[in-house]
Amino acid sequence: MLKIRPACENCNKPLPNTSNEAMICSFECTFCKDCVDTILYNVCPNCGGGFEKRPTRPRNCLTGNCLKKYPESNKITYKPVDKDKFKEILNTFRNIEPRER
């Protein structure tokens, strides 16, 4: 189950459950759309994977699987990208489709 992390790992921008700007990789590294598009170029600095829009956990509890029963995380992971270390990862994967990395 997704943790629904509350903020961008790079810029610390709030990304609540309802955010349309939250992007995640397959390991659930969480970044805002602006960082993914302008700094990371769809390359996760932690795993080299690509990003997808994070789904929103339903508030409706009709099924029992909802935000009230499974709340979003309140643990912030803030570790701005080290551009020098990221350069090699970016150069290796930037021009390779995420499913081919």
mmCIF file of N, CA, C and O in Angstrom:
data_model
loop_
_atom_site.group_PDB
_atom_site.id
_atom_site.type_symbol
_atom_site.label_atom_id
_atom_site.label_comp_id
_atom_site.label_asym_id
_atom_site.label_seq_id
_atom_site.Cartn_x
_atom_site.Cartn_y
_atom_site.Cartn_z
ATOM 1 N N MET A 1 0.837 -1.172 0.000
ATOM 2 C CA MET A 1 0.000 0.000 0.000
ATOM 3 C C MET A 1 0.888 1.243 0.000
ATOM 4 O O MET A 1 1.870 1.313 0.727
ATOM 5 N N LEU A 2 0.527 2.216 -0.810
ATOM 6 C CA LEU A 2 1.282 3.455 -0.876
ATOM 7 C C LEU A 2 1.260 4.201 0.454
ATOM 8 O O LEU A 2 0.245 4.235 1.142
ATOM 9 N N LYS A 3 2.382 4.815 0.767
ATOM 10 C CA LYS A 3 2.476 5.599 1.997
ATOM 11 C C LYS A 3 1.861 6.983 1.848
ATOM 12 O O LYS A 3 1.523 7.615 2.831
ATOM 13 N N ILE A 4 1.724 7.466 0.622
ATOM 14 C CA ILE A 4 1.249 8.821 0.342
ATOM 15 C C ILE A 4 2.123 9.813 1.127
ATOM 16 O O ILE A 4 1.704 10.464 2.072
ATOM 17 N N ARG A 5 3.382 9.878 0.736
ATOM 18 C CA ARG A 5 4.336 10.771 1.399
ATOM 19 C C ARG A 5 3.911 12.224 1.231
ATOM 20 O O ARG A 5 3.417 12.617 0.176
ATOM 21 N N PRO A 6 4.137 13.040 2.251
ATOM 22 C CA PRO A 6 3.540 14.378 2.295
ATOM 23 C C PRO A 6 4.289 15.513 1.608
ATOM 24 O O PRO A 6 3.780 16.630 1.564
ATOM 25 N N ALA A 7 5.494 15.263 1.077
ATOM 26 C CA ALA A 7 6.266 16.380 0.516
ATOM 27 C C ALA A 7 7.265 15.897 -0.528
ATOM 28 O O ALA A 7 7.675 14.736 -0.533
ATOM 29 N N CYS A 8 7.690 16.825 -1.374
ATOM 30 C CA CYS A 8 8.716 16.546 -2.382
ATOM 31 C C CYS A 8 10.048 16.309 -1.682
ATOM 32 O O CYS A 8 10.453 17.085 -0.815
ATOM 33 N N GLU A 9 10.728 15.246 -2.069
ATOM 34 C CA GLU A 9 12.028 14.938 -1.462
ATOM 35 C C GLU A 9 13.081 15.977 -1.790
ATOM 36 O O GLU A 9 14.025 16.161 -1.026
ATOM 37 N N ASN A 10 12.938 16.665 -2.916
ATOM 38 C CA ASN A 10 13.958 17.626 -3.318
ATOM 39 C C ASN A 10 13.706 19.030 -2.768
ATOM 40 O O ASN A 10 14.576 19.618 -2.150
ATOM 41 N N CYS A 11 12.505 19.569 -2.971
ATOM 42 C CA CYS A 11 12.245 20.968 -2.592
ATOM 43 C C CYS A 11 11.357 21.117 -1.361
ATOM 44 O O CYS A 11 11.123 22.225 -0.899
ATOM 45 N N ASN A 12 10.860 20.003 -0.854
ATOM 46 C CA ASN A 12 10.028 19.973 0.355
ATOM 47 C C ASN A 12 8.648 20.608 0.157
ATOM 48 O O ASN A 12 7.973 20.953 1.112
ATOM 49 N N LYS A 13 8.220 20.774 -1.091
ATOM 50 C CA LYS A 13 6.891 21.309 -1.374
ATOM 51 C C LYS A 13 5.843 20.349 -0.824
ATOM 52 O O LYS A 13 5.948 19.133 -1.025
ATOM 53 N N PRO A 14 4.833 20.854 -0.139
ATOM 54 C CA PRO A 14 3.781 19.976 0.376
ATOM 55 C C PRO A 14 3.047 19.253 -0.759
ATOM 56 O O PRO A 14 2.693 19.862 -1.769
ATOM 57 N N LEU A 15 2.858 17.959 -0.590
ATOM 58 C CA LEU A 15 2.141 17.136 -1.564
ATOM 59 C C LEU A 15 1.099 16.294 -0.831
ATOM 60 O O LEU A 15 1.272 15.089 -0.639
ATOM 61 N N PRO A 16 0.014 16.923 -0.400
ATOM 62 C CA PRO A 16 -1.013 16.170 0.324
ATOM 63 C C PRO A 16 -1.674 15.125 -0.574
ATOM 64 O O PRO A 16 -1.464 15.110 -1.793
ATOM 65 N N ASN A 17 -2.464 14.280 0.012
ATOM 66 C CA ASN A 17 -3.156 13.221 -0.713
ATOM 67 C C ASN A 17 -3.872 13.743 -1.955
ATOM 68 O O ASN A 17 -3.884 13.085 -2.987
ATOM 69 N N THR A 18 -4.434 14.927 -1.902
ATOM 70 C CA THR A 18 -5.218 15.477 -3.010
ATOM 71 C C THR A 18 -4.384 16.187 -4.079
ATOM 72 O O THR A 18 -4.934 16.670 -5.066
ATOM 73 N N SER A 19 -3.068 16.227 -3.915
ATOM 74 C CA SER A 19 -2.212 16.957 -4.853
ATOM 75 C C SER A 19 -2.213 16.323 -6.241
ATOM 76 O O SER A 19 -2.065 15.109 -6.389
ATOM 77 N N ASN A 20 -2.342 17.172 -7.251
ATOM 78 C CA ASN A 20 -2.209 16.730 -8.640
ATOM 79 C C ASN A 20 -0.763 16.814 -9.113
ATOM 80 O O ASN A 20 -0.467 16.494 -10.253
ATOM 81 N N GLU A 21 0.136 17.280 -8.250
ATOM 82 C CA GLU A 21 1.533 17.478 -8.624
ATOM 83 C C GLU A 21 2.461 16.387 -8.089
ATOM 84 O O GLU A 21 3.655 16.417 -8.361
ATOM 85 N N ALA A 22 1.939 15.443 -7.329
ATOM 86 C CA ALA A 22 2.782 14.406 -6.736
ATOM 87 C C ALA A 22 3.133 13.347 -7.770
ATOM 88 O O ALA A 22 2.268 12.797 -8.440
ATOM 89 N N MET A 23 4.425 13.074 -7.882
ATOM 90 C CA MET A 23 4.932 12.062 -8.811
ATOM 91 C C MET A 23 5.727 11.039 -8.009
ATOM 92 O O MET A 23 6.450 11.409 -7.078
ATOM 93 N N ILE A 24 5.611 9.748 -8.385
ATOM 94 C CA ILE A 24 6.340 8.704 -7.676
ATOM 95 C C ILE A 24 7.009 7.750 -8.661
ATOM 96 O O ILE A 24 6.552 7.585 -9.787
ATOM 97 N N CYS A 25 8.097 7.119 -8.192
ATOM 98 C CA CYS A 25 8.730 6.056 -8.970
ATOM 99 C C CYS A 25 8.213 4.729 -8.412
ATOM 100 O O CYS A 25 7.388 4.697 -7.499
ATOM 101 N N SER A 26 8.711 3.612 -8.915
ATOM 102 C CA SER A 26 8.218 2.310 -8.461
ATOM 103 C C SER A 26 8.595 2.003 -7.017
ATOM 104 O O SER A 26 8.016 1.115 -6.402
ATOM 105 N N PHE A 27 9.557 2.732 -6.454
ATOM 106 C CA PHE A 27 9.926 2.558 -5.048
ATOM 107 C C PHE A 27 9.240 3.599 -4.165
ATOM 108 O O PHE A 27 9.539 3.716 -2.997
ATOM 109 N N GLU A 28 8.346 4.371 -4.751
ATOM 110 C CA GLU A 28 7.568 5.414 -4.097
ATOM 111 C C GLU A 28 8.395 6.619 -3.666
ATOM 112 O O GLU A 28 8.009 7.371 -2.781
ATOM 113 N N CYS A 29 9.556 6.812 -4.286
ATOM 114 C CA CYS A 29 10.270 8.074 -4.092
ATOM 115 C C CYS A 29 9.299 9.143 -4.596
ATOM 116 O O CYS A 29 8.666 8.971 -5.634
ATOM 117 N N THR A 30 9.148 10.226 -3.857
ATOM 118 C CA THR A 30 8.098 11.197 -4.138
ATOM 119 C C THR A 30 8.686 12.577 -4.417
ATOM 120 O O THR A 30 9.447 13.107 -3.606
ATOM 121 N N PHE A 31 8.329 13.134 -5.564
ATOM 122 C CA PHE A 31 8.794 14.449 -5.976
ATOM 123 C C PHE A 31 7.634 15.221 -6.586
ATOM 124 O O PHE A 31 6.676 14.622 -7.075
ATOM 125 N N CYS A 32 7.726 16.541 -6.586
ATOM 126 C CA CYS A 32 6.696 17.349 -7.230
ATOM 127 C C CYS A 32 6.930 17.341 -8.742
ATOM 128 O O CYS A 32 8.039 17.077 -9.217
ATOM 129 N N LYS A 33 5.886 17.623 -9.482
ATOM 130 C CA LYS A 33 5.970 17.612 -10.946
ATOM 131 C C LYS A 33 7.012 18.599 -11.459
ATOM 132 O O LYS A 33 7.733 18.298 -12.410
ATOM 133 N N ASP A 34 7.127 19.752 -10.819
ATOM 134 C CA ASP A 34 8.103 20.744 -11.262
ATOM 135 C C ASP A 34 9.528 20.189 -11.155
ATOM 136 O O ASP A 34 10.316 20.326 -12.088
ATOM 137 N N CYS A 35 9.879 19.560 -10.037
ATOM 138 C CA CYS A 35 11.223 18.982 -9.888
ATOM 139 C C CYS A 35 11.445 17.845 -10.884
ATOM 140 O O CYS A 35 12.522 17.728 -11.474
ATOM 141 N N VAL A 36 10.426 17.006 -11.095
ATOM 142 C CA VAL A 36 10.548 15.892 -12.045
ATOM 143 C C VAL A 36 10.809 16.422 -13.456
ATOM 144 O O VAL A 36 11.647 15.887 -14.178
ATOM 145 N N ASP A 37 10.112 17.491 -13.836
ATOM 146 C CA ASP A 37 10.230 18.023 -15.196
ATOM 147 C C ASP A 37 11.459 18.890 -15.426
ATOM 148 O O ASP A 37 12.050 18.850 -16.504
ATOM 149 N N THR A 38 11.869 19.685 -14.434
ATOM 150 C CA THR A 38 12.917 20.686 -14.683
ATOM 151 C C THR A 38 14.280 20.364 -14.082
ATOM 152 O O THR A 38 15.273 20.962 -14.485
ATOM 153 N N ILE A 39 14.330 19.428 -13.136
ATOM 154 C CA ILE A 39 15.607 19.081 -12.504
ATOM 155 C C ILE A 39 15.974 17.625 -12.753
ATOM 156 O O ILE A 39 17.107 17.307 -13.099
ATOM 157 N N LEU A 40 14.982 16.744 -12.598
ATOM 158 C CA LEU A 40 15.235 15.305 -12.688
ATOM 159 C C LEU A 40 15.030 14.748 -14.089
ATOM 160 O O LEU A 40 15.543 13.670 -14.400
ATOM 161 N N TYR A 41 14.298 15.436 -14.927
ATOM 162 C CA TYR A 41 14.019 15.004 -16.301
ATOM 163 C C TYR A 41 13.513 13.561 -16.351
ATOM 164 O O TYR A 41 13.962 12.752 -17.163
ATOM 165 N N ASN A 42 12.589 13.253 -15.434
ATOM 166 C CA ASN A 42 11.942 11.940 -15.341
ATOM 167 C C ASN A 42 12.924 10.809 -15.023
ATOM 168 O O ASN A 42 12.720 9.666 -15.406
ATOM 169 N N VAL A 43 13.998 11.136 -14.302
ATOM 170 C CA VAL A 43 14.956 10.123 -13.841
ATOM 171 C C VAL A 43 15.034 10.219 -12.322
ATOM 172 O O VAL A 43 15.450 11.243 -11.773
ATOM 173 N N CYS A 44 14.629 9.151 -11.630
ATOM 174 C CA CYS A 44 14.686 9.162 -10.171
ATOM 175 C C CYS A 44 16.144 9.167 -9.715
ATOM 176 O O CYS A 44 16.927 8.308 -10.135
ATOM 177 N N PRO A 45 16.529 10.099 -8.853
ATOM 178 C CA PRO A 45 17.922 10.159 -8.397
ATOM 179 C C PRO A 45 18.280 9.031 -7.439
ATOM 180 O O PRO A 45 19.451 8.771 -7.201
ATOM 181 N N ASN A 46 17.276 8.324 -6.925
ATOM 182 C CA ASN A 46 17.523 7.244 -5.978
ATOM 183 C C ASN A 46 17.639 5.874 -6.644
ATOM 184 O O ASN A 46 18.424 5.035 -6.208
ATOM 185 N N CYS A 47 16.847 5.643 -7.711
ATOM 186 C CA CYS A 47 16.849 4.309 -8.330
ATOM 187 C C CYS A 47 17.069 4.329 -9.837
ATOM 188 O O CYS A 47 17.277 3.282 -10.437
ATOM 189 N N GLY A 48 16.987 5.501 -10.474
ATOM 190 C CA GLY A 48 17.162 5.589 -11.920
ATOM 191 C C GLY A 48 15.888 5.331 -12.708
ATOM 192 O O GLY A 48 15.890 5.409 -13.924
ATOM 193 N N GLY A 49 14.797 5.017 -12.016
ATOM 194 C CA GLY A 49 13.532 4.755 -12.692
ATOM 195 C C GLY A 49 12.837 6.025 -13.136
ATOM 196 O O GLY A 49 13.322 7.128 -12.918
ATOM 197 N N GLY A 50 11.683 5.848 -13.752
ATOM 198 C CA GLY A 50 10.872 6.979 -14.195
ATOM 199 C C GLY A 50 9.767 7.273 -13.185
ATOM 200 O O GLY A 50 9.609 6.566 -12.191
ATOM 201 N N PHE A 51 8.993 8.297 -13.456
ATOM 202 C CA PHE A 51 7.933 8.735 -12.552
ATOM 203 C C PHE A 51 6.564 8.630 -13.198
ATOM 204 O O PHE A 51 6.424 8.767 -14.407
ATOM 205 N N GLU A 52 5.569 8.431 -12.358
ATOM 206 C CA GLU A 52 4.169 8.430 -12.747
ATOM 207 C C GLU A 52 3.415 9.294 -11.745
ATOM 208 O O GLU A 52 3.863 9.472 -10.610
ATOM 209 N N LYS A 53 2.249 9.788 -12.153
ATOM 210 C CA LYS A 53 1.411 10.572 -11.247
ATOM 211 C C LYS A 53 0.968 9.674 -10.090
ATOM 212 O O LYS A 53 0.528 8.554 -10.312
ATOM 213 N N ARG A 54 1.118 10.178 -8.877
ATOM 214 C CA ARG A 54 0.713 9.401 -7.708
ATOM 215 C C ARG A 54 -0.810 9.390 -7.614
ATOM 216 O O ARG A 54 -1.455 10.422 -7.712
ATOM 217 N N PRO A 55 -1.405 8.213 -7.390
ATOM 218 C CA PRO A 55 -2.860 8.183 -7.225
ATOM 219 C C PRO A 55 -3.285 8.826 -5.916
ATOM 220 O O PRO A 55 -2.488 8.989 -4.994
ATOM 221 N N THR A 56 -4.553 9.178 -5.850
ATOM 222 C CA THR A 56 -5.130 9.771 -4.651
ATOM 223 C C THR A 56 -5.880 8.688 -3.887
ATOM 224 O O THR A 56 -6.652 7.937 -4.481
ATOM 225 N N ARG A 57 -5.636 8.591 -2.603
ATOM 226 C CA ARG A 57 -6.378 7.632 -1.784
ATOM 227 C C ARG A 57 -7.789 8.167 -1.568
ATOM 228 O O ARG A 57 -7.970 9.325 -1.196
ATOM 229 N N PRO A 58 -8.813 7.339 -1.790
ATOM 230 C CA PRO A 58 -10.189 7.809 -1.657
ATOM 231 C C PRO A 58 -10.539 8.256 -0.244
ATOM 232 O O PRO A 58 -10.087 7.667 0.737
ATOM 233 N N ARG A 59 -11.343 9.306 -0.166
ATOM 234 C CA ARG A 59 -11.888 9.746 1.124
ATOM 235 C C ARG A 59 -13.185 8.998 1.422
ATOM 236 O O ARG A 59 -13.585 8.864 2.559
ATOM 237 N N ASN A 60 -13.830 8.498 0.377
ATOM 238 C CA ASN A 60 -15.078 7.765 0.500
ATOM 239 C C ASN A 60 -14.792 6.407 1.138
ATOM 240 O O ASN A 60 -13.994 5.632 0.638
ATOM 241 N N CYS A 61 -15.441 6.087 2.236
ATOM 242 C CA CYS A 61 -15.186 4.830 2.964
ATOM 243 C C CYS A 61 -16.211 3.747 2.661
ATOM 244 O O CYS A 61 -16.332 2.780 3.423
ATOM 245 N N LEU A 62 -16.929 3.855 1.558
ATOM 246 C CA LEU A 62 -17.929 2.861 1.198
ATOM 247 C C LEU A 62 -17.334 1.452 1.144
ATOM 248 O O LEU A 62 -17.938 0.490 1.610
ATOM 249 N N THR A 63 -16.118 1.327 0.626
ATOM 250 C CA THR A 63 -15.478 0.012 0.525
ATOM 251 C C THR A 63 -14.691 -0.353 1.782
ATOM 252 O O THR A 63 -14.241 -1.481 1.924
ATOM 253 N N GLY A 64 -14.477 0.609 2.651
ATOM 254 C CA GLY A 64 -13.670 0.377 3.848
ATOM 255 C C GLY A 64 -12.199 0.687 3.638
ATOM 256 O O GLY A 64 -11.422 0.734 4.585
ATOM 257 N N ASN A 65 -11.797 0.870 2.399
ATOM 258 C CA ASN A 65 -10.404 1.194 2.083
ATOM 259 C C ASN A 65 -10.322 2.664 1.731
ATOM 260 O O ASN A 65 -10.499 3.048 0.586
ATOM 261 N N CYS A 66 -10.042 3.481 2.736
ATOM 262 C CA CYS A 66 -10.095 4.916 2.522
ATOM 263 C C CYS A 66 -9.049 5.634 3.372
ATOM 264 O O CYS A 66 -8.354 5.025 4.189
ATOM 265 N N LEU A 67 -8.966 6.918 3.157
ATOM 266 C CA LEU A 67 -7.996 7.760 3.841
ATOM 267 C C LEU A 67 -8.169 7.714 5.359
ATOM 268 O O LEU A 67 -7.187 7.722 6.104
ATOM 269 N N LYS A 68 -9.388 7.622 5.815
ATOM 270 C CA LYS A 68 -9.635 7.567 7.264
ATOM 271 C C LYS A 68 -9.027 6.303 7.876
ATOM 272 O O LYS A 68 -8.405 6.342 8.934
ATOM 273 N N LYS A 69 -9.180 5.181 7.212
ATOM 274 C CA LYS A 69 -8.646 3.904 7.712
ATOM 275 C C LYS A 69 -7.141 3.781 7.449
ATOM 276 O O LYS A 69 -6.408 3.218 8.244
ATOM 277 N N TYR A 70 -6.698 4.300 6.329
ATOM 278 C CA TYR A 70 -5.290 4.238 5.928
ATOM 279 C C TYR A 70 -4.798 5.650 5.632
ATOM 280 O O TYR A 70 -4.696 6.060 4.471
ATOM 281 N N PRO A 71 -4.495 6.431 6.658
ATOM 282 C CA PRO A 71 -4.117 7.835 6.459
ATOM 283 C C PRO A 71 -2.786 7.992 5.724
ATOM 284 O O PRO A 71 -1.945 7.088 5.722
ATOM 285 N N GLU A 72 -2.636 9.167 5.132
ATOM 286 C CA GLU A 72 -1.366 9.479 4.460
ATOM 287 C C GLU A 72 -0.263 9.578 5.506
ATOM 288 O O GLU A 72 -0.511 9.829 6.676
ATOM 289 N N SER A 73 0.960 9.358 5.068
ATOM 290 C CA SER A 73 2.113 9.430 5.958
ATOM 291 C C SER A 73 2.344 10.873 6.409
ATOM 292 O O SER A 73 2.023 11.818 5.699
ATOM 293 N N ASN A 74 2.909 11.031 7.583
ATOM 294 C CA ASN A 74 3.308 12.368 8.036
ATOM 295 C C ASN A 74 4.830 12.466 8.127
ATOM 296 O O ASN A 74 5.366 13.468 8.565
ATOM 297 N N LYS A 75 5.522 11.413 7.674
ATOM 298 C CA LYS A 75 6.994 11.383 7.708
ATOM 299 C C LYS A 75 7.544 12.038 6.436
ATOM 300 O O LYS A 75 7.355 11.545 5.335
ATOM 301 N N ILE A 76 8.240 13.149 6.633
ATOM 302 C CA ILE A 76 8.835 13.858 5.504
ATOM 303 C C ILE A 76 10.230 13.309 5.217
ATOM 304 O O ILE A 76 11.049 13.161 6.113
ATOM 305 N N THR A 77 10.465 12.987 3.948
ATOM 306 C CA THR A 77 11.784 12.592 3.486
ATOM 307 C C THR A 77 12.318 13.766 2.685
ATOM 308 O O THR A 77 11.883 14.009 1.565
ATOM 309 N N TYR A 78 13.221 14.524 3.288
ATOM 310 C CA TYR A 78 13.772 15.710 2.626
ATOM 311 C C TYR A 78 15.256 15.509 2.430
ATOM 312 O O TYR A 78 16.034 15.533 3.374
ATOM 313 N N LYS A 79 15.637 15.235 1.194
ATOM 314 C CA LYS A 79 17.045 15.077 0.853
ATOM 315 C C LYS A 79 17.261 15.653 -0.544
ATOM 316 O O LYS A 79 17.152 14.947 -1.539
ATOM 317 N N PRO A 80 17.521 16.953 -0.605
ATOM 318 C CA PRO A 80 17.716 17.602 -1.900
ATOM 319 C C PRO A 80 18.737 16.867 -2.760
ATOM 320 O O PRO A 80 19.714 16.306 -2.253
ATOM 321 N N VAL A 81 18.483 16.868 -4.040
ATOM 322 C CA VAL A 81 19.335 16.161 -4.990
ATOM 323 C C VAL A 81 20.722 16.794 -5.026
ATOM 324 O O VAL A 81 20.865 18.005 -5.181
ATOM 325 N N ASP A 82 21.738 15.964 -4.868
ATOM 326 C CA ASP A 82 23.126 16.399 -5.030
ATOM 327 C C ASP A 82 23.396 16.380 -6.533
ATOM 328 O O ASP A 82 23.540 15.320 -7.136
ATOM 329 N N LYS A 83 23.415 17.549 -7.136
ATOM 330 C CA LYS A 83 23.504 17.638 -8.598
ATOM 331 C C LYS A 83 24.757 16.994 -9.166
ATOM 332 O O LYS A 83 24.725 16.427 -10.259
ATOM 333 N N ASP A 84 25.866 17.048 -8.445
ATOM 334 C CA ASP A 84 27.090 16.412 -8.935
ATOM 335 C C ASP A 84 26.958 14.892 -8.964
ATOM 336 O O ASP A 84 27.341 14.244 -9.940
ATOM 337 N N LYS A 85 26.407 14.314 -7.915
ATOM 338 C CA LYS A 85 26.215 12.860 -7.867
ATOM 339 C C LYS A 85 25.141 12.416 -8.858
ATOM 340 O O LYS A 85 25.239 11.347 -9.453
ATOM 341 N N PHE A 86 24.119 13.242 -9.028
ATOM 342 C CA PHE A 86 23.014 12.907 -9.914
ATOM 343 C C PHE A 86 23.408 12.991 -11.389
ATOM 344 O O PHE A 86 22.829 12.314 -12.235
ATOM 345 N N LYS A 87 24.414 13.781 -11.717
ATOM 346 C CA LYS A 87 24.815 13.998 -13.110
ATOM 347 C C LYS A 87 25.082 12.684 -13.848
ATOM 348 O O LYS A 87 24.620 12.489 -14.966
ATOM 349 N N GLU A 88 25.792 11.752 -13.216
ATOM 350 C CA GLU A 88 26.098 10.463 -13.866
ATOM 351 C C GLU A 88 24.820 9.649 -14.096
ATOM 352 O O GLU A 88 24.633 9.070 -15.164
ATOM 353 N N ILE A 89 23.947 9.612 -13.096
ATOM 354 C CA ILE A 89 22.683 8.881 -13.232
ATOM 355 C C ILE A 89 21.853 9.498 -14.352
ATOM 356 O O ILE A 89 21.323 8.797 -15.216
ATOM 357 N N LEU A 90 21.749 10.826 -14.352
ATOM 358 C CA LEU A 90 20.976 11.512 -15.376
ATOM 359 C C LEU A 90 21.556 11.263 -16.766
ATOM 360 O O LEU A 90 20.821 10.931 -17.703
ATOM 361 N N ASN A 91 22.856 11.387 -16.918
ATOM 362 C CA ASN A 91 23.486 11.168 -18.223
ATOM 363 C C ASN A 91 23.311 9.737 -18.714
ATOM 364 O O ASN A 91 23.213 9.494 -19.916
ATOM 365 N N THR A 92 23.271 8.787 -17.797
ATOM 366 C CA THR A 92 23.101 7.385 -18.168
ATOM 367 C C THR A 92 21.670 7.087 -18.614
ATOM 368 O O THR A 92 21.459 6.364 -19.586
ATOM 369 N N PHE A 93 20.671 7.635 -17.926
ATOM 370 C CA PHE A 93 19.292 7.218 -18.153
ATOM 371 C C PHE A 93 18.381 8.221 -18.855
ATOM 372 O O PHE A 93 17.294 7.854 -19.285
ATOM 373 N N ARG A 94 18.788 9.458 -18.996
ATOM 374 C CA ARG A 94 17.888 10.499 -19.510
ATOM 375 C C ARG A 94 17.291 10.168 -20.874
ATOM 376 O O ARG A 94 16.124 10.435 -21.128
ATOM 377 N N ASN A 95 18.043 9.578 -21.738
ATOM 378 C CA ASN A 95 17.555 9.299 -23.095
ATOM 379 C C ASN A 95 17.087 7.868 -23.302
ATOM 380 O O ASN A 95 16.919 7.416 -24.430
ATOM 381 N N ILE A 96 16.865 7.158 -22.198
ATOM 382 C CA ILE A 96 16.353 5.785 -22.262
ATOM 383 C C ILE A 96 14.953 5.791 -21.641
ATOM 384 O O ILE A 96 14.774 6.311 -20.538
ATOM 385 N N GLU A 97 13.994 5.238 -22.338
ATOM 386 C CA GLU A 97 12.632 5.167 -21.803
ATOM 387 C C GLU A 97 12.644 4.437 -20.457
ATOM 388 O O GLU A 97 13.366 3.447 -20.291
ATOM 389 N N PRO A 98 11.852 4.919 -19.478
ATOM 390 C CA PRO A 98 11.847 4.306 -18.157
ATOM 391 C C PRO A 98 11.653 2.787 -18.158
ATOM 392 O O PRO A 98 12.289 2.082 -17.383
ATOM 393 N N ARG A 99 10.827 2.251 -19.032
ATOM 394 C CA ARG A 99 10.588 0.802 -19.061
ATOM 395 C C ARG A 99 11.777 0.018 -19.630
ATOM 396 O O ARG A 99 11.808 -1.200 -19.558
ATOM 397 N N GLU A 100 12.732 0.726 -20.187
ATOM 398 C CA GLU A 100 13.911 0.091 -20.781
ATOM 399 C C GLU A 100 15.172 0.265 -19.929
ATOM 400 O O GLU A 100 16.247 -0.206 -20.303
ATOM 401 N N ARG A 101 15.075 0.961 -18.793
ATOM 402 C CA ARG A 101 16.263 1.268 -17.998
ATOM 403 C C ARG A 101 16.768 0.073 -17.244
ATOM 404 O O ARG A 101 16.289 -0.599 -16.521
#
